[in-house]
Every structure is written in C-alpha cells, then in structure tokens.
PDB file of C-alpha atoms in Angstrom:
ATOM      1  CA  ASP S   1     273.818  84.305 -65.543  1.00 48.00           C
ATOM      2  CA  ASN S   2     274.673  87.465 -67.517  1.00 47.00           C
ATOM      3  CA  PHE S   3     275.629  89.217 -64.281  1.00 43.00           C
ATOM      4  CA  ASN S   4     277.759  86.219 -63.360  1.00 48.00           C
ATOM      5  CA  ARG S   5     279.642  86.237 -66.694  1.00 48.00           C
ATOM      6  CA  ARG S   6     280.038  90.013 -67.053  1.00 49.00           C
ATOM      7  CA  TYR S   7     280.970  91.049 -63.536  1.00 48.00           C
ATOM      8  CA  LEU S   8     282.024  88.084 -61.408  1.00 47.00           C
ATOM      9  CA  ASN S   9     283.677  86.031 -64.145  1.00 46.00           C
ATOM     10  CA  LEU S  10     284.341  83.093 -61.847  1.00 53.00           C
ATOM     11  CA  GLU S  11     285.430  79.885 -63.575  1.00 57.00           C
ATOM     12  CA  LEU S  12     286.358  76.979 -61.367  1.00 57.00           C
ATOM     13  CA  SER S  13     288.934  74.542 -62.669  1.00 62.00           C
ATOM     14  CA  PRO S  14     287.869  70.869 -62.982  1.00 71.00           C
ATOM     15  CA  ALA S  15     290.226  69.975 -60.118  1.00 70.00           C
ATOM     16  CA  LEU S  16     288.754  72.603 -57.791  1.00 70.00           C
ATOM     17  CA  ARG S  17     285.228  71.601 -58.750  1.00 70.00           C
ATOM     18  CA  LYS S  18     286.015  67.957 -57.987  1.00 73.00           C
ATOM     19  CA  CYS S  19     287.469  69.000 -54.631  1.00 75.00           C
ATOM     20  CA  TYR S  20     284.306  70.999 -53.962  1.00 70.00           C
ATOM     21  CA  ALA S  21     282.101  68.000 -54.839  1.00 70.00           C
ATOM     22  CA  ASP S  22     284.136  65.628 -52.672  1.00 72.00           C
ATOM     23  CA  MET S  23     283.995  68.024 -49.734  1.00 72.00           C
ATOM     24  CA  SER S  24     280.227  68.243 -50.172  1.00 70.00           C
ATOM     25  CA  LEU S  25     279.976  64.467 -49.784  1.00 69.00           C
ATOM     26  CA  VAL S  26     282.145  64.675 -46.654  1.00 70.00           C
ATOM     27  CA  ARG S  27     279.657  67.236 -45.349  1.00 70.00           C
ATOM     28  CA  TYR S  28     276.851  64.748 -45.886  1.00 68.00           C
ATOM     29  CA  CYS S  29     278.840  62.014 -44.118  1.00 69.00           C
ATOM     30  CA  LEU S  30     279.285  64.266 -41.092  1.00 69.00           C
ATOM     31  CA  ARG S  31     275.529  64.819 -41.030  1.00 70.00           C
ATOM     32  CA  LEU S  32     275.003  61.120 -40.398  1.00 71.00           C
ATOM     33  CA  TYR S  33     275.911  62.040 -36.813  1.00 74.00           C
ATOM     34  CA  GLY S  34     273.550  64.998 -36.811  1.00 74.00           C
ATOM     35  CA  LEU S  35     270.285  63.176 -36.128  1.00 75.00           C
ATOM     36  CA  PRO S  36     271.362  61.472 -32.870  1.00 79.00           C
ATOM     37  CA  SER S  37     272.988  64.680 -31.580  1.00 78.00           C
ATOM     38  CA  SER S  38     269.952  66.804 -32.461  1.00 78.00           C
ATOM     39  CA  ILE S  39     267.584  64.325 -30.782  1.00 79.00           C
ATOM     40  CA  GLU S  40     269.788  64.348 -27.687  1.00 81.00           C
ATOM     41  CA  ALA S  41     269.839  68.158 -27.726  1.00 77.00           C
ATOM     42  CA  VAL S  42     266.040  68.323 -27.989  1.00 75.00           C
ATOM     43  CA  ARG S  43     265.673  65.789 -25.190  1.00 79.00           C
ATOM     44  CA  SER S  44     268.207  67.395 -22.831  1.00 79.00           C
ATOM     45  CA  GLY S  45     267.771  71.022 -23.857  1.00 76.00           C
ATOM     46  CA  SER S  46     271.542  71.432 -24.248  1.00 77.00           C
ATOM     47  CA  TRP S  47     271.224  73.766 -27.261  1.00 75.00           C
ATOM     48  CA  SER S  48     269.289  76.286 -25.196  1.00 79.00           C
ATOM     49  CA  ALA S  49     270.886  75.744 -21.790  1.00 81.00           C
ATOM     50  CA  GLY S  50     271.391  78.893 -19.738  1.00 84.00           C
ATOM     51  CA  TRP S  51     268.507  80.867 -21.255  1.00 89.00           C
ATOM     52  CA  GLU S  52     265.293  81.610 -19.402  1.00 88.00           C
ATOM     53  CA  ASP S  53     262.888  82.455 -22.241  1.00 87.00           C
ATOM     54  CA  PRO S  54     260.867  79.251 -22.952  1.00 85.00           C
ATOM     55  CA  ARG S  55     260.530  80.229 -26.628  1.00 86.00           C
ATOM     56  CA  ILE S  56     264.275  79.766 -27.059  1.00 84.00           C
ATOM     57  CA  HIS S  57     263.945  76.157 -25.899  1.00 81.00           C
ATOM     58  CA  LYS S  58     261.248  75.439 -28.491  1.00 78.00           C
ATOM     59  CA  LEU S  59     262.805  77.013 -31.577  1.00 74.00           C
ATOM     60  CA  GLY S  60     265.689  74.552 -31.997  1.00 68.00           C
ATOM     61  CA  LYS S  61     263.585  71.404 -32.329  1.00 72.00           C
ATOM     62  CA  ILE S  62     262.950  71.744 -36.080  1.00 73.00           C
ATOM     63  CA  MET S  63     266.556  70.765 -36.868  1.00 71.00           C
ATOM     64  CA  ALA S  64     265.811  67.171 -35.877  1.00 73.00           C
ATOM     65  CA  LEU S  65     263.500  66.948 -38.924  1.00 75.00           C
ATOM     66  CA  TYR S  66     266.214  68.156 -41.300  1.00 78.00           C
ATOM     67  CA  TYR S  67     268.653  65.261 -41.013  1.00 79.00           C
ATOM     68  CA  PRO S  68     266.495  62.244 -42.038  1.00 81.00           C
ATOM     69  CA  PHE S  69     265.722  63.796 -45.435  1.00 80.00           C
ATOM     70  CA  GLU S  70     269.420  64.583 -45.913  1.00 80.00           C
ATOM     71  CA  HIS S  71     270.237  60.948 -45.206  1.00 77.00           C
ATOM     72  CA  VAL S  72     267.796  59.782 -47.876  1.00 79.00           C
ATOM     73  CA  ALA S  73     269.276  62.193 -50.430  1.00 80.00           C
ATOM     74  CA  PHE S  74     272.804  61.093 -49.517  1.00 76.00           C
ATOM     75  CA  THR S  75     271.834  57.468 -50.097  1.00 77.00           C
ATOM     76  CA  GLY S  76     270.516  58.386 -53.539  1.00 75.00           C
ATOM     77  CA  TRP S  77     273.784  60.058 -54.517  1.00 73.00           C
ATOM     78  CA  VAL S  78     276.115  57.406 -53.089  1.00 73.00           C
ATOM     79  CA  VAL S  79     274.301  54.240 -54.206  1.00 72.00           C
ATOM     80  CA  PRO S  80     272.139  55.413 -57.132  1.00 68.00           C
ATOM     81  CA  LYS S  81     271.761  51.964 -58.715  1.00 66.00           C
ATOM     82  CA  PHE S  82     270.267  50.632 -55.514  1.00 62.00           C
ATOM     83  CA  SER S  83     268.104  53.586 -54.543  1.00 61.00           C
ATOM     84  CA  ARG S  84     267.207  55.544 -57.682  1.00 63.00           C
ATOM     85  CA  GLN S  85     264.164  53.386 -58.398  1.00 68.00           C
ATOM     86  CA  PHE S  86     262.467  54.746 -55.281  1.00 70.00           C
ATOM     87  CA  VAL S  87     264.540  57.828 -54.312  1.00 75.00           C
ATOM     88  CA  ASP S  88     264.718  61.148 -56.150  1.00 82.00           C
ATOM     89  CA  GLU S  89     267.742  62.529 -54.327  1.00 82.00           C
ATOM     90  CA  ASN S  90     267.310  66.095 -55.559  1.00 86.00           C
ATOM     91  CA  ARG S  91     263.708  66.152 -54.346  1.00 87.00           C
ATOM     92  CA  TRP S  92     264.612  64.785 -50.912  1.00 86.00           C
ATOM     93  CA  SER S  93     267.492  67.241 -50.622  1.00 86.00           C
ATOM     94  CA  ALA S  94     265.106  70.096 -51.442  1.00 91.00           C
ATOM     95  CA  ILE S  95     262.687  68.893 -48.747  1.00 89.00           C
ATOM     96  CA  SER S  96     265.503  68.753 -46.183  1.00 86.00           C
ATOM     97  CA  CYS S  97     266.591  72.285 -47.106  1.00 90.00           C
ATOM     98  CA  ARG S  98     263.026  73.519 -46.547  1.00 92.00           C
ATOM     99  CA  PHE S  99     263.291  72.315 -42.960  1.00 88.00           C
ATOM    100  CA  TRP S 100     266.760  73.874 -42.806  1.00 89.00           C
ATOM    101  CA  SER S 101     265.315  77.184 -44.023  1.00 93.00           C
ATOM    102  CA  ILE S 102     262.682  77.042 -41.292  1.00 91.00           C
ATOM    103  CA  TYR S 103     265.420  76.281 -38.785  1.00 89.00           C
ATOM    104  CA  ILE S 104     267.495  79.254 -39.973  1.00 93.00           C
ATOM    105  CA  VAL S 105     264.534  81.583 -39.461  1.00 94.00           C
ATOM    106  CA  SER S 106     263.910  79.980 -36.058  1.00 91.00           C
ATOM    107  CA  ASP S 107     267.585  80.310 -35.163  1.00 91.00           C
ATOM    108  CA  PHE S 108     267.516  83.985 -36.187  1.00 95.00           C
ATOM    109  CA  ALA S 109     264.446  84.542 -33.988  1.00 94.00           C
ATOM    110  CA  SER S 110     266.175  82.678 -31.148  1.00 92.00           C
ATOM    111  CA  SER S 111     269.189  85.013 -31.324  1.00 94.00           C
ATOM    112  CA  VAL S 112     266.873  88.047 -31.284  1.00 96.00           C
ATOM    113  CA  LEU S 113     265.213  86.667 -28.129  1.00 95.00           C
ATOM    114  CA  LYS S 114     268.628  86.033 -26.592  1.00 96.00           C
ATOM    115  CA  LEU S 115     269.679  89.621 -27.265  1.00 97.00           C
ATOM    116  CA  LYS S 116     266.511  90.834 -25.542  1.00 96.00           C
ATOM    117  CA  GLU S 117     267.267  88.598 -22.568  1.00 96.00           C
ATOM    118  CA  LEU S 118     270.832  89.925 -22.443  1.00 97.00           C
ATOM    119  CA  ALA S 119     269.462  93.476 -22.420  1.00 97.00           C
ATOM    120  CA  LYS S 120     267.385  92.547 -19.356  1.00 96.00           C
ATOM    121  CA  ARG S 121     270.468  91.066 -17.700  1.00 95.00           C
ATOM    122  CA  ARG S 122     272.354  94.296 -18.407  1.00 95.00           C
ATOM    123  CA  GLU S 123     269.567  96.305 -16.769  1.00 95.00           C
ATOM    124  CA  LYS S 124     269.613  93.963 -13.776  1.00 94.00           C
ATOM    125  CA  VAL S 125     273.360  94.491 -13.314  1.00 95.00           C
ATOM    126  CA  ALA S 126     272.827  98.244 -13.479  1.00 93.00           C
ATOM    127  CA  ARG S 127     270.223  98.012 -10.711  1.00 94.00           C
ATOM    128  CA  GLU S 128     272.547  95.833  -8.627  1.00 93.00           C
ATOM    129  CA  ILE S 129     275.308  98.431  -8.997  1.00 92.00           C
ATOM    130  CA  GLN S 130     272.979 101.204  -7.881  1.00 91.00           C
ATOM    131  CA  SER S 131     271.799  99.215  -4.872  1.00 92.00           C
ATOM    132  CA  GLY S 132     275.342  98.196  -3.950  1.00 88.00           C
ATOM    133  CA  SER S 133     274.441  94.496  -3.838  1.00 90.00           C
ATOM    134  CA  ILE S 134     277.463  93.521  -5.951  1.00 90.00           C
ATOM    135  CA  THR S 135     281.070  94.636  -5.915  1.00 90.00           C
ATOM    136  CA  GLU S 136     282.715  96.631  -8.706  1.00 89.00           C
ATOM    137  CA  ASN S 137     284.709  93.580  -9.813  1.00 92.00           C
ATOM    138  CA  GLU S 138     281.590  91.424  -9.921  1.00 93.00           C
ATOM    139  CA  ALA S 139     279.810  94.085 -11.957  1.00 92.00           C
ATOM    140  CA  GLU S 140     282.691  94.300 -14.442  1.00 93.00           C
ATOM    141  CA  THR S 141     282.754  90.518 -14.829  1.00 94.00           C
ATOM    142  CA  LYS S 142     279.014  90.324 -15.469  1.00 95.00           C
ATOM    143  CA  GLN S 143     279.047  93.261 -17.878  1.00 95.00           C
ATOM    144  CA  SER S 144     281.976  91.776 -19.802  1.00 95.00           C
ATOM    145  CA  ASP S 145     280.225  88.422 -20.101  1.00 95.00           C
ATOM    146  CA  ILE S 146     276.988  90.064 -21.276  1.00 96.00           C
ATOM    147  CA  ALA S 147     278.857  92.127 -23.886  1.00 96.00           C
ATOM    148  CA  LYS S 148     280.645  89.021 -25.162  1.00 95.00           C
ATOM    149  CA  GLN S 149     277.408  87.042 -25.391  1.00 95.00           C
ATOM    150  CA  ALA S 150     275.706  89.918 -27.201  1.00 96.00           C
ATOM    151  CA  LYS S 151     278.471  90.101 -29.803  1.00 96.00           C
ATOM    152  CA  LEU S 152     278.302  86.341 -30.337  1.00 95.00           C
ATOM    153  CA  GLN S 153     274.554  86.552 -30.945  1.00 96.00           C
ATOM    154  CA  LYS S 154     275.014  89.411 -33.424  1.00 96.00           C
ATOM    155  CA  LEU S 155     277.587  87.330 -35.286  1.00 96.00           C
ATOM    156  CA  HIS S 156     275.118  84.449 -35.283  1.00 95.00           C
ATOM    157  CA  LEU S 157     272.468  86.731 -36.772  1.00 97.00           C
ATOM    158  CA  ALA S 158     274.921  87.532 -39.566  1.00 97.00           C
ATOM    159  CA  ARG S 159     275.550  83.826 -40.169  1.00 96.00           C
ATOM    160  CA  CYS S 160     271.825  83.132 -40.383  1.00 96.00           C
ATOM    161  CA  SER S 161     271.445  85.994 -42.859  1.00 97.00           C
ATOM    162  CA  PHE S 162     274.198  84.582 -45.084  1.00 97.00           C
ATOM    163  CA  PHE S 163     272.673  81.095 -44.888  1.00 95.00           C
ATOM    164  CA  LEU S 164     269.097  82.017 -45.733  1.00 97.00           C
ATOM    165  CA  LEU S 165     269.259  82.747 -49.481  1.00 97.00           C
ATOM    166  CA  PRO S 166     271.325  79.624 -50.306  1.00 96.00           C
ATOM    167  CA  ALA S 167     268.933  77.530 -48.206  1.00 95.00           C
ATOM    168  CA  ILE S 168     265.938  78.932 -50.099  1.00 97.00           C
ATOM    169  CA  ASN S 169     267.755  78.357 -53.384  1.00 96.00           C
ATOM    170  CA  TRP S 170     268.365  74.692 -52.514  1.00 94.00           C
ATOM    171  CA  SER S 171     264.784  74.298 -51.248  1.00 95.00           C
ATOM    172  CA  LEU S 172     263.198  74.858 -54.660  1.00 96.00           C
ATOM    173  CA  PRO S 173     262.054  71.865 -56.755  1.00 92.00           C
ATOM    174  CA  LYS S 174     264.457  72.602 -59.637  1.00 92.00           C
ATOM    175  CA  TRP S 175     267.424  73.712 -57.545  1.00 92.00           C
ATOM    176  CA  ALA S 176     269.792  71.328 -59.360  1.00 88.00           C
ATOM    177  CA  THR S 177     268.689  72.087 -62.952  1.00 91.00           C
ATOM    178  CA  ASP S 178     267.269  75.622 -62.821  1.00 93.00           C
ATOM    179  CA  PRO S 179     268.538  77.323 -59.633  1.00 94.00           C
ATOM    180  CA  LEU S 180     267.154  80.625 -58.407  1.00 95.00           C
ATOM    181  CA  LEU S 181     270.621  82.068 -57.722  1.00 95.00           C
ATOM    182  CA  PRO S 182     273.836  81.774 -59.749  1.00 92.00           C
ATOM    183  CA  GLU S 183     276.504  79.556 -58.259  1.00 87.00           C
ATOM    184  CA  SER S 184     278.848  82.493 -57.692  1.00 87.00           C
ATOM    185  CA  ILE S 185     276.305  84.287 -55.480  1.00 94.00           C
ATOM    186  CA  VAL S 186     275.562  81.123 -53.480  1.00 93.00           C
ATOM    187  CA  ASN S 187     279.258  80.383 -52.999  1.00 88.00           C
ATOM    188  CA  SER S 188     279.978  83.999 -52.016  1.00 92.00           C
ATOM    189  CA  LEU S 189     277.274  83.922 -49.346  1.00 95.00           C
ATOM    190  CA  MET S 190     278.492  80.585 -48.023  1.00 91.00           C
ATOM    191  CA  LEU S 191     282.080  81.876 -47.972  1.00 91.00           C
ATOM    192  CA  ALA S 192     280.939  84.932 -46.009  1.00 95.00           C
ATOM    193  CA  GLU S 193     279.161  82.648 -43.535  1.00 95.00           C
ATOM    194  CA  ALA S 194     282.260  80.457 -43.188  1.00 91.00           C
ATOM    195  CA  GLY S 195     284.453  83.499 -42.524  1.00 94.00           C
ATOM    196  CA  THR S 196     282.002  84.778 -39.909  1.00 96.00           C
ATOM    197  CA  CYS S 197     281.900  81.331 -38.305  1.00 93.00           C
ATOM    198  CA  ILE S 198     285.709  81.194 -38.087  1.00 93.00           C
ATOM    199  CA  TYR S 199     285.825  84.654 -36.517  1.00 93.00           C
ATOM    200  CA  GLN S 200     283.063  83.669 -34.105  1.00 91.00           C
ATOM    201  CA  SER S 201     284.944  80.530 -33.042  1.00 89.00           C
ATOM    202  CA  PHE S 202     288.118  82.530 -32.319  1.00 86.00           C
ATOM    203  CA  TYR S 203     286.091  85.168 -30.454  1.00 76.00           C
ATOM    204  CA  THR S 204     284.707  82.538 -28.074  1.00 67.00           C
TER     205      THR S 204
END
C-alpha cells in the first residue's frame, strides 16, 4: 500500500470504477458460455488440434472445472438475497481462480511443449532441404509458418506470465478484503496481458 501511494499514485474516479465493475460483470456473463465451449473442446480436441505431443491434448482439460465455480460466484453477486444464505461468492470465486491458476501453469507448459515440437519441425524442414525432397518455395513456406507459430507461442507465454500473479492473488481466501497484491499492480499486469493479447490477435 505504501508503494502504491508513494510511487504509483493511481486514484480511479468513481465513474471509472463503476465502469470497471460493470465490465467485470459483463466478463462473468460471457463466461456463462465458457462451460459448454470448454466441454466441446475437451471432447473434440479442438484446442490442441494440429499438435502431435499427447501431453498438449491433456493439459487443456482443467479449464472445464473453472467455469462452474465462476457461475456460482456470479449468482451470488447478481442475486445476493436469493443465494447468500448458501453461497459465499468470494469463496467460490477464489476456488474458481485456483483452477484458473492451475490452467495458466498448464497452458504455459503446453506452449513450452509446442515450441519444442516446432523446433523438431524446423529440423525436419532442414533435413528435407538437404535431401532435396521439397522445393525452395515449399521450404520457405514451411519455415515462415514455423517462425510465425513460434512467435505466437512466445507471446502466449508472456500472457500466461502476466496472468499468473493476479490469478494467485484472486485465489487466496481473503482476496476481496486483504489482497496479496495492491490493485495497481494487479491492474498493471492485466493491462500488460490485454496489450499482448491485442498484439497477438493482429499478428495472427
């Protein structure tokens, strides 16, 4: 807190804070669609399509456990008079963020595995060039695609890194009343992740 006041000195106006709170609720509304899509992804393997390493296919499944707890917490915040007698929304939100934290670590590991697989693909292209089994244009196309995929995975590693500390902060039992990190640090990390995500989307 002292660091926050002395160096960052960030004071949000009531209007901006209300906008922030309303956007947070919109985020929760969007997550109502997350459970069906994550179940479909686990069932079909769409999140890991195109990768050969079987570990990549397994690491994404934890996200399906994140959404139900978020839905319970959202219910507690939206209809507190109905649900507060049996729902502690802050507790359920913390539980969901613990699964999210596990997913972030899994997603980070998945990107590391993907980079290793891309390195093998790069070596394979080099061997194909030496043997003359592919044309120069084909080699350039494959190398360009591998380089693009590698950069995307490195950007994803950065996003996971920005996400991790806020996720841990929100996973703790007293995240709402006695948070581990000051709000300015959490918001700065989330802003950095959002900027990286925007750049990543334009890069694709």
